[in-house]
Short mmCIF file of C-alpha atoms in Angstrom, two decimals:
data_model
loop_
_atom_site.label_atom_id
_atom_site.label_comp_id
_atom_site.label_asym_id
_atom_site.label_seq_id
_atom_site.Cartn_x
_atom_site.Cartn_y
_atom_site.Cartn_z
CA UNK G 1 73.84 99.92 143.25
CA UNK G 2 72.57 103.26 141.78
CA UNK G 3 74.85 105.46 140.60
CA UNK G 4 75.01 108.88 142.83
CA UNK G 5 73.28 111.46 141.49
CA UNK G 6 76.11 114.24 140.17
CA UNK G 7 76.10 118.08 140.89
CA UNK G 8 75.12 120.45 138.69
CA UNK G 9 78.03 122.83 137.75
CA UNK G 10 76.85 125.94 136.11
CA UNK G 11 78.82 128.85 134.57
CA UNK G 12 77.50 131.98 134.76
CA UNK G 13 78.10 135.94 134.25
CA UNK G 14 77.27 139.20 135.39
CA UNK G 15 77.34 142.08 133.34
CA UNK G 16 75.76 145.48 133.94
CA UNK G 17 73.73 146.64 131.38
CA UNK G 18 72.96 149.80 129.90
CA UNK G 19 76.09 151.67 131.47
CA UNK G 20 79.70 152.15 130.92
CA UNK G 21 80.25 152.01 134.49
CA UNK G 22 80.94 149.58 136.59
CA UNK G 23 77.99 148.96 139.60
CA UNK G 24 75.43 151.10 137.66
CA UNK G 25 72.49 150.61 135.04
CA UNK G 26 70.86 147.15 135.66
CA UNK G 27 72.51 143.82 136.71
CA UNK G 28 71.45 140.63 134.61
CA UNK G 29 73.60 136.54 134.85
CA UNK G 30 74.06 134.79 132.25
CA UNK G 31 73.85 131.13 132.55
CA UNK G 32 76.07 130.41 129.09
CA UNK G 33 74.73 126.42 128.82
CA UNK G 34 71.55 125.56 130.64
CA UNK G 35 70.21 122.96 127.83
CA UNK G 36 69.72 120.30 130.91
CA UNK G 37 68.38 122.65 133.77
CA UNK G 38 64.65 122.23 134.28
CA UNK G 39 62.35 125.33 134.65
CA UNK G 40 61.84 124.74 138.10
CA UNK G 41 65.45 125.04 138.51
CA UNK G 42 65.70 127.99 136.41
CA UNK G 43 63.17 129.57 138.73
CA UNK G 44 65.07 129.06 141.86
CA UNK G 45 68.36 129.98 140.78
CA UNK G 46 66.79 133.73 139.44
CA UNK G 47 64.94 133.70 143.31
CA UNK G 48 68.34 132.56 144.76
CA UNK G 49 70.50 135.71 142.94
CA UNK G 50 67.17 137.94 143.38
CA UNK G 51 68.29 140.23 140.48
CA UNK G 52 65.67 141.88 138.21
CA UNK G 53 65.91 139.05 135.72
CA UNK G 54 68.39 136.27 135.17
CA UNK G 55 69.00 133.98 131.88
CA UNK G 56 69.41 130.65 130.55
CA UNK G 57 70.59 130.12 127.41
CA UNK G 58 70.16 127.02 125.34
CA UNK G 59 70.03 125.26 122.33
CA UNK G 60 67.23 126.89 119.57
CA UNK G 61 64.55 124.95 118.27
CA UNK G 62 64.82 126.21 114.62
CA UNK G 63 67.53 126.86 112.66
CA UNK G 64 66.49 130.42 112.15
CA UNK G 65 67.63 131.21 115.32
CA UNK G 66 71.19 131.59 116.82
CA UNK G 67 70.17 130.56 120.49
CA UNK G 68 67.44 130.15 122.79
CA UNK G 69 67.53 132.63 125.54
CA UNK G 70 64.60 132.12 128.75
CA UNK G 71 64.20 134.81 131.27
CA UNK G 72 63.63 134.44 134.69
CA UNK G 73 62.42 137.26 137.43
CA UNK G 74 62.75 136.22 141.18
CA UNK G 75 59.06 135.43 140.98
CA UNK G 76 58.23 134.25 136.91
CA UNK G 77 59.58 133.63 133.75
CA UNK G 78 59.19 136.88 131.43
CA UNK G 79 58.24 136.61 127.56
CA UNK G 80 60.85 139.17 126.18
CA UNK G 81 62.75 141.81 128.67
CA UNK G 82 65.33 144.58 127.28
CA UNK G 83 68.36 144.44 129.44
CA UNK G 84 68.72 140.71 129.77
CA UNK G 85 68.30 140.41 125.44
CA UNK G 86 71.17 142.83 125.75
CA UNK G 87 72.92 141.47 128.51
CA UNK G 88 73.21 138.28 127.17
CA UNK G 89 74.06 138.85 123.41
CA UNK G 90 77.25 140.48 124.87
CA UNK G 91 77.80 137.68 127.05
CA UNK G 92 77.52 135.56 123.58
CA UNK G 93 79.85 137.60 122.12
CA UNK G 94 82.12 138.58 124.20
CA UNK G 95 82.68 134.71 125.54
CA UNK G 96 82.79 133.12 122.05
CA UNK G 97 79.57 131.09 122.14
CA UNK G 98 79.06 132.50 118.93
CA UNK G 99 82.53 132.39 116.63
CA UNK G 100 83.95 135.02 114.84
CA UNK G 101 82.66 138.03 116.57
CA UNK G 102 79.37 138.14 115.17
CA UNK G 103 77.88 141.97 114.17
CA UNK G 104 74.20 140.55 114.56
CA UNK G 105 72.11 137.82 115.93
CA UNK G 106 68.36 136.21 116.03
CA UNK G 107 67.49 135.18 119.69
CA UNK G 108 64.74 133.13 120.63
CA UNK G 109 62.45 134.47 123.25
CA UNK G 110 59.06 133.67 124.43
CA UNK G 111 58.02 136.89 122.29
CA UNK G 112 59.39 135.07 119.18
CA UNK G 113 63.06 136.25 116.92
CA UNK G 114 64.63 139.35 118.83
CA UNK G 115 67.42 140.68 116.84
CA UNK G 116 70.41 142.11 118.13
CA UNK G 117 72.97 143.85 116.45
CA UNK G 118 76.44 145.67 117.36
CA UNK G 119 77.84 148.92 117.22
CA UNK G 120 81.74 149.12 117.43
CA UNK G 121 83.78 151.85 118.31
CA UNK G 122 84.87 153.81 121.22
CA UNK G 123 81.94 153.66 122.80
CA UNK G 124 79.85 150.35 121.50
CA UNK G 125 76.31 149.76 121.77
CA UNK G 126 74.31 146.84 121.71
CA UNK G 127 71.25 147.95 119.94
CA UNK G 128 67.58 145.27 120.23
CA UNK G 129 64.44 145.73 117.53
CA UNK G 130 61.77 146.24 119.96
CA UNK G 131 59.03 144.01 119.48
CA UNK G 132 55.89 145.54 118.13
CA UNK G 133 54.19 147.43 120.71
CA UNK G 134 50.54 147.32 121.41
CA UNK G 135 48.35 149.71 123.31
CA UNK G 136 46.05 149.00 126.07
CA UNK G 137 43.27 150.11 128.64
CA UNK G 138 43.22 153.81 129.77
CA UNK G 139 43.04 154.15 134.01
CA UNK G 140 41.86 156.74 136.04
CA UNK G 141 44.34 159.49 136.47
CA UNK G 142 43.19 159.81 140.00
CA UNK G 143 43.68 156.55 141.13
CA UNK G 144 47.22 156.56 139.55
CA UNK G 145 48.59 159.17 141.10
CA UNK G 146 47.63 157.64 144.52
CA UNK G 147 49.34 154.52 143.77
CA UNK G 148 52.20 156.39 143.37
CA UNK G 149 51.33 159.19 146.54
CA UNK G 150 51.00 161.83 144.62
CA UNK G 151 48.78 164.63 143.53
CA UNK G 152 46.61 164.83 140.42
CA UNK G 153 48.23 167.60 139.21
CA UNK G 154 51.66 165.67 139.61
CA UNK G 155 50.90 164.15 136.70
CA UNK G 156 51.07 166.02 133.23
CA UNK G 157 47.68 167.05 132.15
CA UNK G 158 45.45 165.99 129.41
CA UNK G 159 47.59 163.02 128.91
CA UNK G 160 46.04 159.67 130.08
CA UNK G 161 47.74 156.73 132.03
CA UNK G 162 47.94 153.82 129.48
CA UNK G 163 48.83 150.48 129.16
CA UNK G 164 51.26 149.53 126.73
CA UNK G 165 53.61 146.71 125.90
CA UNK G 166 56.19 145.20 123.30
CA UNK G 167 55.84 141.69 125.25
CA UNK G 168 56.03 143.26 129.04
CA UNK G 169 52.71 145.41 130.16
CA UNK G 170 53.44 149.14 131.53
CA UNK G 171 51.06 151.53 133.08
CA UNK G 172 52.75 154.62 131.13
CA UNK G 173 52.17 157.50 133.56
CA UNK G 174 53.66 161.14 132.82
CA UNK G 175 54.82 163.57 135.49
CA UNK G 176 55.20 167.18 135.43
CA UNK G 177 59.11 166.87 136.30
CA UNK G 178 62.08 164.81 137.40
CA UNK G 179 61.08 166.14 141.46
CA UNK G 180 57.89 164.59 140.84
CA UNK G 181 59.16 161.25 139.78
CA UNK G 182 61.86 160.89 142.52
CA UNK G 183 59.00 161.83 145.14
CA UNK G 184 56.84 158.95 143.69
CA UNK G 185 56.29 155.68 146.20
CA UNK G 186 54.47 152.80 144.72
CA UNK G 187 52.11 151.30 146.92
CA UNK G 188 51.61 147.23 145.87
CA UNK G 189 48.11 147.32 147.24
CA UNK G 190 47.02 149.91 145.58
CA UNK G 191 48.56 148.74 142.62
CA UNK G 192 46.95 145.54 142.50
CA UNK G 193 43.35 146.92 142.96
CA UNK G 194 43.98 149.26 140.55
CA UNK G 195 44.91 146.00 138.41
CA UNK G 196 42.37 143.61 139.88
CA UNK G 197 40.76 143.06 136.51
CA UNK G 198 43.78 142.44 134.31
CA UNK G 199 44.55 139.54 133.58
CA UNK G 200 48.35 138.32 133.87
CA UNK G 201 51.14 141.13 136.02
CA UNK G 202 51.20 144.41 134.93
CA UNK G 203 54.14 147.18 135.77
CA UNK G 204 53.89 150.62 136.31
CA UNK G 205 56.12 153.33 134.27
CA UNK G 206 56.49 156.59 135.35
CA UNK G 207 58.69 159.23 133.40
CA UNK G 208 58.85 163.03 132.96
CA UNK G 209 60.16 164.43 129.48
CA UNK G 210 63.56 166.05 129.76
CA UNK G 211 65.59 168.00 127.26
CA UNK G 212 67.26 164.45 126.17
CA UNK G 213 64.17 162.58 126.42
CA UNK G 214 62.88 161.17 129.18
CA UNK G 215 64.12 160.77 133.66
CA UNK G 216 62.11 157.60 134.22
CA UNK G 217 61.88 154.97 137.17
CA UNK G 218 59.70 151.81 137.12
CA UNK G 219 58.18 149.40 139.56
CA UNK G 220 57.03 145.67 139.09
CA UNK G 221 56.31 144.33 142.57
CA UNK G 222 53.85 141.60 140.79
CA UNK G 223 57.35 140.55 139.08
CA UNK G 224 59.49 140.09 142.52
CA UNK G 225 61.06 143.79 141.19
CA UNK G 226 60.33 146.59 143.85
CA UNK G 227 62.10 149.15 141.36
CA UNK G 228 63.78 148.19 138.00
CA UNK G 229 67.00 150.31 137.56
CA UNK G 230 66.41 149.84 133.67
CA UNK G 231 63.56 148.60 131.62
CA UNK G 232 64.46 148.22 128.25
CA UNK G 233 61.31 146.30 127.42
CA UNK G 234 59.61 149.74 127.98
CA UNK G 235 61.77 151.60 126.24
CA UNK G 236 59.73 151.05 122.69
CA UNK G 237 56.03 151.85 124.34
CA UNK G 238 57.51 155.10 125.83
CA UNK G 239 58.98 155.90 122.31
CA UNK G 240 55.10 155.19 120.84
CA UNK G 241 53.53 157.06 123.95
CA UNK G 242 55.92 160.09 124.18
CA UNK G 243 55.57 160.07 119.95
CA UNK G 244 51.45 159.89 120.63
CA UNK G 245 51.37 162.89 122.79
CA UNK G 246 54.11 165.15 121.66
CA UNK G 247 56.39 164.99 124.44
CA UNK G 248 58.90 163.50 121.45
CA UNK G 249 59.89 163.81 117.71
CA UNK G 250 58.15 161.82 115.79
CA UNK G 251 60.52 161.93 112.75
CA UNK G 252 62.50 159.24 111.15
CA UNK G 253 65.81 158.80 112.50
CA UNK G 254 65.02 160.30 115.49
CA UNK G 255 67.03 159.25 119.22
CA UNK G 256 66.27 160.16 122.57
CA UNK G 257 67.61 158.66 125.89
CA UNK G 258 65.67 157.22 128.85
CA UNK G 259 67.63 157.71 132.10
CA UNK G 260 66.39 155.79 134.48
CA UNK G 261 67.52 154.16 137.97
CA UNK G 262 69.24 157.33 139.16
CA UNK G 263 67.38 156.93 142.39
CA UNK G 264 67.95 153.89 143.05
CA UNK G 265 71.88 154.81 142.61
CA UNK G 266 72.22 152.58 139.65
CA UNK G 267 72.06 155.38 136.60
CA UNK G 268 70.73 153.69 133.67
CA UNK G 269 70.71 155.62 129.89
CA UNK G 270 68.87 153.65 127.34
CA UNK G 271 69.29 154.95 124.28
CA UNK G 272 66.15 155.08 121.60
CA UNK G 273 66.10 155.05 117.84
CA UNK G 274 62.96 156.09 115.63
CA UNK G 275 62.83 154.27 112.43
CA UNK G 276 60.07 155.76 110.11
CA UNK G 277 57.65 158.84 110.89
CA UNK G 278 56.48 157.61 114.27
CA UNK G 279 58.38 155.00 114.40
CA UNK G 280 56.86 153.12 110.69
CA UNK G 281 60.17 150.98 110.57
CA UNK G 282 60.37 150.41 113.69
CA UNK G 283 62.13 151.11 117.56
CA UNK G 284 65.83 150.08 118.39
CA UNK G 285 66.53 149.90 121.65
CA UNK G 286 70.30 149.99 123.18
CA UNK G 287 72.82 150.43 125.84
CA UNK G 288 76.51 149.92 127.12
CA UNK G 289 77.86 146.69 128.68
CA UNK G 290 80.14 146.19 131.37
CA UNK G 291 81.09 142.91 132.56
CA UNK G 292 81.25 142.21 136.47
CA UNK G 293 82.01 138.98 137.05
CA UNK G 294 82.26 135.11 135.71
CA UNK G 295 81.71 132.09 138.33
CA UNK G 296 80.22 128.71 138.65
CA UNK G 297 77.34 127.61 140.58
CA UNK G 298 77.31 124.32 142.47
CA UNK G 299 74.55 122.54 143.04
CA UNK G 300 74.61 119.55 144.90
CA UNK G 301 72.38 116.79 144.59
CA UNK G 302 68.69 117.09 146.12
CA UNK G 303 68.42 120.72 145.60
#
């Protein structure tokens, strides 16, 4: 007589991410021991919870790593994504998974070694290297601004709407002021005719510089992500576009802050680092972390 088949008992967490407040900046779970959940299963817990992104961690396959870490949207698995890297080195930390309270770590991600390291403190920050970013296609200014209903001189002029990416593709698109970019309203059809020749999804960024940096929102309805209350995956392209077209420093050491998700009533403040004239040595990314709750999924058999 077969054996029947057991349930699948799953801890998790939920921390918010890029905030020192409780029910703000961007929600991610952490999954601390998925090494025998398939992907399939993966993918339907992240559509299940319906969060931005959720993770899995697991064992690495190299030694040069601390811990494989995959990334789930509602809709696909991502390559690399800011908030959940974040998200779930505190998680590593803060639950032990890692002895001895590391100060660093090497993740594996789908964009390859992602290190982390941590700030302590009063007010501790969680800080990522972005990946390298690489620039892409230019769009028509005209058709961006009506995939967001807006005017052409919403946008800021002379500067062109750009893809860029560090492992997750943005439409950068600049806006004359924070007004403009709470008025914005992405429209997904427009949006994927605009993109109906790039291959693989492809987000849209929208920002306006500020005397801190940048008031930015984002949408990724090819992701399963109406509006993303924090993007830290963008967070290095803006640095190289705002850098690009002087809406930035450029110098080494310099920091800015991305605020975004304020409409969405989730304020998110991602903080930026410039390593190198123009970034030479590189982009940190990093944020807060405040943890929301711990629980374990059941899943019974035949799901």
């Amino acid at each position: 007589m077969a054996e029947p088949t057991r349930q699948l008992k799953l801890e998790y967490h939920v921390v918010d991410v890029f905030t020192s407040t409780p029910l703000e900046g961007n929600p991610v779970a952490v999954f601390v021991d998925a090494h025998d959940v398939s992907d399939a299963m993966m993918q339907k817990i992240a559509q299940e919870l319906n969060l931005s992104e959720s993770t899995f961690i697991g064992p690495p396959t190299h030694k040069c790593f601390d811990l494989r870490v995959r990334i789930f949207t509602p809709r696909c698995e991502m390559k690399f994504a800011g908030h959940p890297t974040i998200g779930t080195a505190f998680v590593v930390r803060d639950a032990g998974i890692i002895p001895n309270n590391p100060t660093e770590m090497v993740l594996e991600e789908g964009v390859g070694p992602v290190r982390v390291r941590f700030n302590t403190g009063d007010s501790p920050i969680i800080w990522l290297e972005s990946p390298s970013v690489l620039k892409g296609r230019t769009f028509d200014r005209s058709a961006c601004a009506q995939v967001l209903g807006l005017a052409d001189d919403d946008l800021l002029p002379d500067i062109p709407c750009q893809i860029l990416t560090a492992g997750n593709p943005n439409i950068f698109v600049a806006l004359r002021d924070v007004g403009v970019v709470d008025r914005a309203v992405i429209d997904p059809t427009r949006l994927a005719k605009l993109l109906a020749d790039q291959e693989g999804p492809v987000c849209m960024f929208i920002f306006a510089p500020v005397a801190g940096g940048a008031y930015s929102r984002m949408f990724a309805p090819a992701l399963g992500v109406t509006e993303d209350p924090a993007t830290g995956s963008a967070a290095g392209p803006l640095a190289t576009f705002m850098m690009e077209h002087g809406l930035v420093k450029h110098d080494d050491g310099t920091r800015f802050i991305s605020e975004q998700g304020t409409k969405l009533g989730r304020r998110s403040l991602l903080h930026v680092h410039i390593k190198g004239t123009y970034g030479a040595r590189g982009i940190d990314v990093g944020g807060q972390v405040v943890p929301i709750t711990r629980a374990t999924m059941t899943i019974s058999p035949g799901a």
